[in-house]
Short mmCIF file of C-alpha atoms in Angstrom, two decimals:
data_model
loop_
_atom_site.label_atom_id
_atom_site.label_comp_id
_atom_site.label_asym_id
_atom_site.label_seq_id
_atom_site.Cartn_x
_atom_site.Cartn_y
_atom_site.Cartn_z
CA MET A 13 -24.09 76.81 -2.90
CA PHE A 14 -26.14 79.57 -4.53
CA CYS A 15 -23.00 81.19 -5.96
CA SER A 16 -21.56 78.05 -7.53
CA THR A 17 -23.35 74.77 -7.06
CA LYS A 18 -21.07 72.83 -9.41
CA LYS A 19 -17.87 74.07 -7.76
CA THR A 20 -19.16 73.32 -4.25
CA MET A 21 -20.27 69.81 -5.15
CA LEU A 22 -16.94 69.03 -6.82
CA THR A 23 -15.07 70.22 -3.73
CA LEU A 24 -17.21 68.09 -1.41
CA THR A 25 -16.82 65.05 -3.67
CA LEU A 26 -13.04 65.49 -3.74
CA MET A 27 -12.86 65.79 0.06
CA CYS A 28 -14.97 62.65 0.53
CA THR A 29 -12.83 60.71 -1.95
CA ILE A 30 -9.58 61.73 -0.25
CA THR A 31 -10.97 60.83 3.18
CA PHE A 32 -12.16 57.44 1.91
CA LEU A 33 -8.75 56.65 0.40
CA LEU A 34 -6.94 57.65 3.59
CA VAL A 35 -9.22 55.43 5.69
CA CYS A 36 -8.77 52.46 3.34
CA SER A 37 -5.00 52.90 3.29
CA GLY A 38 -4.82 52.65 7.09
CA THR A 39 -3.75 56.25 7.65
CA PHE A 40 -6.71 56.69 9.99
CA PHE A 41 -6.39 53.27 11.64
CA PRO A 42 -8.37 53.68 14.88
CA TYR A 43 -6.36 51.37 17.18
CA SER A 44 -2.93 51.46 18.77
CA SER A 45 -0.89 49.33 21.18
CA ASN A 46 1.48 52.21 21.93
CA PRO A 47 1.84 52.33 25.77
CA ALA A 48 2.16 56.11 25.61
CA ASN A 49 -1.15 56.45 23.78
CA PRO A 50 -3.06 53.17 23.88
CA LYS A 51 -6.20 52.81 21.75
CA PRO A 52 -7.22 49.17 22.13
CA LYS A 53 -10.10 47.48 20.40
CA ARG A 54 -12.22 45.85 23.10
CA VAL A 55 -13.62 42.40 22.39
CA PHE A 56 -15.63 39.95 24.52
CA LEU A 57 -15.00 36.23 23.95
CA GLN A 58 -17.44 33.89 25.72
CA HIS A 59 -16.91 30.14 25.31
CA MET A 60 -20.33 28.78 26.10
CA THR A 61 -22.70 25.87 25.94
CA ARG A 62 -26.40 26.66 25.46
CA THR A 63 -29.28 24.34 26.34
CA PHE A 64 -32.89 25.10 25.40
CA HIS A 65 -35.85 23.28 27.01
CA ASP A 66 -39.50 23.24 25.93
CA VAL A 67 -42.56 23.58 28.16
CA GLU A 68 -42.42 19.82 28.91
CA GLY A 69 -38.82 20.10 30.11
CA ASN A 70 -37.35 18.30 27.10
CA VAL A 71 -34.09 19.51 25.57
CA VAL A 72 -34.95 20.85 22.11
CA LYS A 73 -31.62 22.43 21.23
CA ARG A 74 -28.05 22.33 22.48
CA ASP A 75 -24.99 23.93 20.97
CA SER A 76 -21.56 25.24 21.90
CA GLY A 77 -19.23 27.88 20.57
CA ILE A 78 -17.26 31.03 21.24
CA TRP A 79 -19.55 34.04 21.13
CA ILE A 80 -17.73 37.17 20.00
CA ASN A 81 -18.72 40.81 20.53
CA GLY A 82 -16.79 43.84 19.33
CA PHE A 83 -17.67 47.00 21.19
CA ASP A 84 -17.27 49.59 18.46
CA TYR A 85 -18.50 50.43 14.97
CA THR A 86 -15.84 48.45 13.06
CA GLY A 87 -17.11 45.06 14.20
CA MET A 88 -14.63 42.37 13.17
CA SER A 89 -13.51 44.00 9.92
CA HIS A 90 -9.98 44.65 11.26
CA ILE A 91 -9.81 41.26 13.02
CA THR A 92 -10.69 39.03 10.04
CA PRO A 93 -7.30 39.51 8.28
CA HIS A 94 -5.61 38.18 11.44
CA ILE A 95 -8.19 35.45 12.24
CA PRO A 96 -9.87 34.53 8.92
CA GLU A 97 -12.48 32.22 10.45
CA ILE A 98 -14.05 35.19 12.24
CA ASN A 99 -16.06 36.54 9.32
CA ASP A 100 -19.64 37.20 8.34
CA SER A 101 -20.27 33.53 7.59
CA ILE A 102 -20.43 32.88 11.35
CA ARG A 103 -22.65 35.81 12.23
CA ALA A 104 -24.78 34.94 15.28
CA HIS A 105 -28.48 34.52 14.62
CA CYS A 106 -31.14 35.75 17.02
CA GLU A 107 -33.31 33.11 18.70
CA GLU A 108 -36.59 34.91 18.17
CA ASN A 109 -38.47 33.11 20.96
CA ALA A 110 -35.78 33.61 23.60
CA PRO A 111 -35.17 36.68 25.77
CA LEU A 112 -32.29 38.84 24.53
CA CYS A 113 -32.00 36.61 21.43
CA GLY A 114 -30.91 33.57 23.43
CA PHE A 115 -27.36 34.68 24.25
CA PRO A 116 -25.67 35.11 27.66
CA TRP A 117 -25.39 38.88 27.77
CA TYR A 118 -23.29 39.98 30.74
CA LEU A 119 -24.94 43.40 30.62
CA PRO A 120 -28.21 44.45 28.91
CA VAL A 121 -26.53 46.18 25.95
CA HIS A 122 -28.04 43.95 23.24
CA PHE A 123 -29.81 46.91 21.64
CA LEU A 124 -26.49 48.73 21.14
CA ILE A 125 -24.67 45.86 19.41
CA ARG A 126 -26.35 44.68 16.22
CA LYS A 127 -23.66 42.30 15.01
CA ASN A 128 -21.92 39.48 16.83
CA TRP A 129 -20.28 36.22 15.85
CA TYR A 130 -20.57 32.60 16.99
CA LEU A 131 -17.59 30.36 16.26
CA PRO A 132 -18.40 26.64 16.78
CA ALA A 133 -16.35 25.03 19.57
CA PRO A 134 -16.57 21.97 21.87
CA GLU A 135 -18.81 21.94 24.93
CA VAL A 136 -17.60 23.52 28.16
CA SER A 137 -17.60 21.53 31.42
CA PRO A 138 -17.12 23.78 34.46
CA ARG A 139 -16.07 21.99 37.63
CA ASN A 140 -18.69 24.03 39.48
CA PRO A 141 -21.72 23.76 37.18
CA ALA A 142 -24.68 26.03 37.71
CA HIS A 143 -28.03 24.56 38.78
CA PHE A 144 -31.46 26.09 38.27
CA ARG A 145 -34.79 24.65 39.34
CA LEU A 146 -38.42 25.51 39.89
CA ILE A 147 -39.22 25.13 43.60
CA SER A 148 -42.93 25.81 43.41
CA LYS A 149 -45.73 27.05 41.18
CA GLU A 150 -48.82 28.33 42.94
CA GLN A 151 -51.96 30.30 42.22
CA THR A 152 -52.36 33.47 44.28
CA PRO A 153 -55.68 34.80 45.69
CA TRP A 154 -55.44 37.71 43.23
CA ASP A 155 -55.41 35.29 40.29
CA SER A 156 -51.79 35.40 39.27
CA THR A 157 -49.28 32.54 39.09
CA LYS A 158 -46.26 32.67 41.38
CA PHE A 159 -43.09 30.84 40.32
CA THR A 160 -40.37 30.35 42.92
CA PHE A 161 -36.91 29.48 41.64
CA GLU A 162 -33.56 28.48 43.09
CA ALA A 163 -30.18 29.00 41.43
CA THR A 164 -26.67 28.04 42.45
CA GLY A 165 -23.50 28.68 40.51
CA PRO A 166 -20.51 30.99 40.15
CA SER A 167 -20.23 34.47 41.64
CA HIS A 168 -21.74 36.15 38.56
CA MET A 169 -24.99 35.11 36.92
CA SER A 170 -27.55 36.73 34.65
CA PHE A 171 -31.27 35.97 34.66
CA TYR A 172 -33.53 36.76 31.70
CA VAL A 173 -37.32 36.71 31.41
CA ARG A 174 -39.80 37.06 28.56
CA ALA A 175 -43.54 37.04 29.20
CA HIS A 176 -45.54 35.29 26.47
CA LYS A 177 -48.41 36.83 24.57
CA GLY A 178 -51.36 37.25 26.90
CA SER A 179 -49.10 37.24 29.97
CA SER A 180 -47.31 39.94 31.95
CA LEU A 181 -45.01 40.13 34.96
CA SER A 182 -46.93 41.81 37.78
CA GLN A 183 -44.30 41.66 40.53
CA TRP A 184 -41.22 39.83 41.74
CA SER A 185 -39.02 39.48 44.83
CA LEU A 186 -36.18 41.45 43.24
CA GLY A 187 -35.31 45.10 43.79
CA ASN A 188 -38.29 47.17 44.85
CA GLY A 189 -40.71 44.48 43.71
CA THR A 190 -41.73 46.15 40.45
CA PRO A 191 -40.41 44.43 37.30
CA VAL A 192 -38.74 46.81 34.84
CA THR A 193 -38.04 45.75 31.27
CA SER A 194 -34.83 46.39 29.40
CA LYS A 195 -35.05 47.90 25.94
CA GLY A 196 -36.92 45.50 23.69
CA GLY A 197 -39.40 44.32 26.32
CA ASP A 198 -37.45 41.51 28.00
CA TYR A 199 -36.32 41.51 31.63
CA PHE A 200 -32.67 41.37 32.71
CA VAL A 201 -31.36 40.69 36.21
CA PHE A 202 -27.67 40.66 37.14
CA TYR A 203 -26.77 38.70 40.27
CA SER A 204 -23.41 38.43 42.02
CA HIS A 205 -22.23 37.09 45.37
CA GLY A 206 -19.10 36.53 47.41
CA LEU A 207 -17.59 33.30 48.67
CA GLN A 208 -19.66 30.66 50.47
CA ALA A 209 -22.99 32.11 49.36
CA SER A 210 -26.20 30.21 49.95
CA ALA A 211 -28.52 29.28 47.07
CA TRP A 212 -30.24 32.22 45.39
CA GLN A 213 -34.00 31.94 45.83
CA PHE A 214 -36.45 34.38 44.26
CA TRP A 215 -39.94 34.46 42.77
CA ILE A 216 -41.84 36.11 39.95
CA GLU A 217 -45.58 36.56 39.51
CA VAL A 218 -47.20 36.24 36.11
CA GLN A 219 -50.64 37.61 35.31
CA VAL A 220 -52.37 35.74 32.49
CA SER A 221 -55.19 37.21 30.45
CA GLU A 222 -55.12 34.52 27.77
CA GLU A 223 -53.68 31.03 28.25
CA HIS A 224 -51.54 29.39 25.57
CA PRO A 225 -50.35 25.76 25.31
CA GLU A 226 -46.74 26.96 24.87
CA GLY A 227 -46.68 28.33 28.43
CA MET A 228 -46.80 31.68 30.21
CA VAL A 229 -43.19 32.74 30.42
CA THR A 230 -39.70 31.91 29.16
CA VAL A 231 -36.78 32.27 31.55
CA ALA A 232 -33.06 31.72 31.08
CA ILE A 233 -30.03 31.83 33.32
CA ALA A 234 -26.40 32.35 32.34
CA ALA A 235 -23.49 31.45 34.60
CA HIS A 236 -20.35 33.54 34.00
CA TYR A 237 -17.06 32.02 35.17
CA LEU A 238 -14.80 35.03 35.61
CA SER A 239 -12.09 33.55 37.83
CA GLY A 240 -10.33 30.31 38.67
CA ASP A 241 -9.80 27.29 36.45
CA ASP A 242 -13.39 27.30 35.22
CA LYS A 243 -12.79 30.65 33.51
CA ARG A 244 -10.53 29.10 30.86
CA SER A 245 -10.68 26.55 28.09
CA SER A 246 -7.96 25.43 25.69
CA GLN A 247 -9.96 26.66 22.69
CA LEU A 248 -10.57 30.03 24.31
CA ASP A 249 -6.89 30.48 25.22
CA ALA A 250 -5.78 29.53 21.71
CA LEU A 251 -8.16 31.98 20.06
CA LYS A 252 -7.28 34.80 22.44
CA GLU A 253 -3.57 34.42 21.63
CA ARG A 254 -4.26 35.05 17.95
CA PHE A 255 -5.69 38.52 18.46
CA PRO A 256 -3.31 41.36 17.47
CA ASP A 257 -1.58 43.42 20.14
CA TRP A 258 -3.82 46.44 19.57
CA THR A 259 -6.83 44.50 20.89
CA PHE A 260 -7.95 43.89 24.45
CA PRO A 261 -9.96 40.65 24.45
CA SER A 262 -11.80 39.78 27.66
CA ALA A 263 -12.42 36.03 27.70
CA TRP A 264 -14.36 33.70 29.98
CA VAL A 265 -16.45 30.51 30.02
CA CYS A 266 -20.20 30.55 30.53
CA THR A 267 -23.25 28.33 30.33
CA TYR A 268 -26.78 29.26 29.28
CA ASN A 269 -29.96 27.34 30.11
CA LEU A 270 -33.45 28.29 28.92
CA PHE A 271 -36.77 27.01 30.29
CA VAL A 272 -40.45 27.51 29.45
CA PHE A 273 -43.19 27.52 32.10
#
């Protein structure tokens, strides 16, 4: 650089321009369906119905669609030419008051994936619907509130928690008893079981330093149907078939229900 700044900068500019043109031309296309050297693009497709309840138990929002996540830096840029309706006009919007933005994350990787897409689709109706209910709410001698819940559903479910302002989770019946947040401050629990499992019962304790009319805590549960007839829908199958052969779309049906207590 000290010897010839102009020459060095011209060389770097030329290299960057050539690289850019090669990438745009497809010479450096990152995916391949070649069995000898496969490089698939991995995509999650979740056909879901979401239901949001307020602190009184009323349904305040309900929607359905196919939620799409691409697990690499290119997002859907290479998919849009094949499936034009998957574009930035259907970018998913974060539900600011819901844990993990109000979507049924299968794993707590929300902080790694900044962009996802939500394609409107009809409601899903699993033959084995999930059920979630509050069994009891009681005040403890140490001045916290204990919520006991019961959930039934498919073999894979995710539970999400967000403590409201002025509240905190002090303990729960899960793991070693000490709640641990995922990145971003919400709580994520993954639950799975085998065949003929009994109802899942668990409790959380919430410590409140300042009460608010909108409740102490928001919880949500997602039911993931990964096998059997409930895993599929006609809309999901049709969309999956349109993905190019260099992709590997994993597709399933799920439901998401949010509650405020």
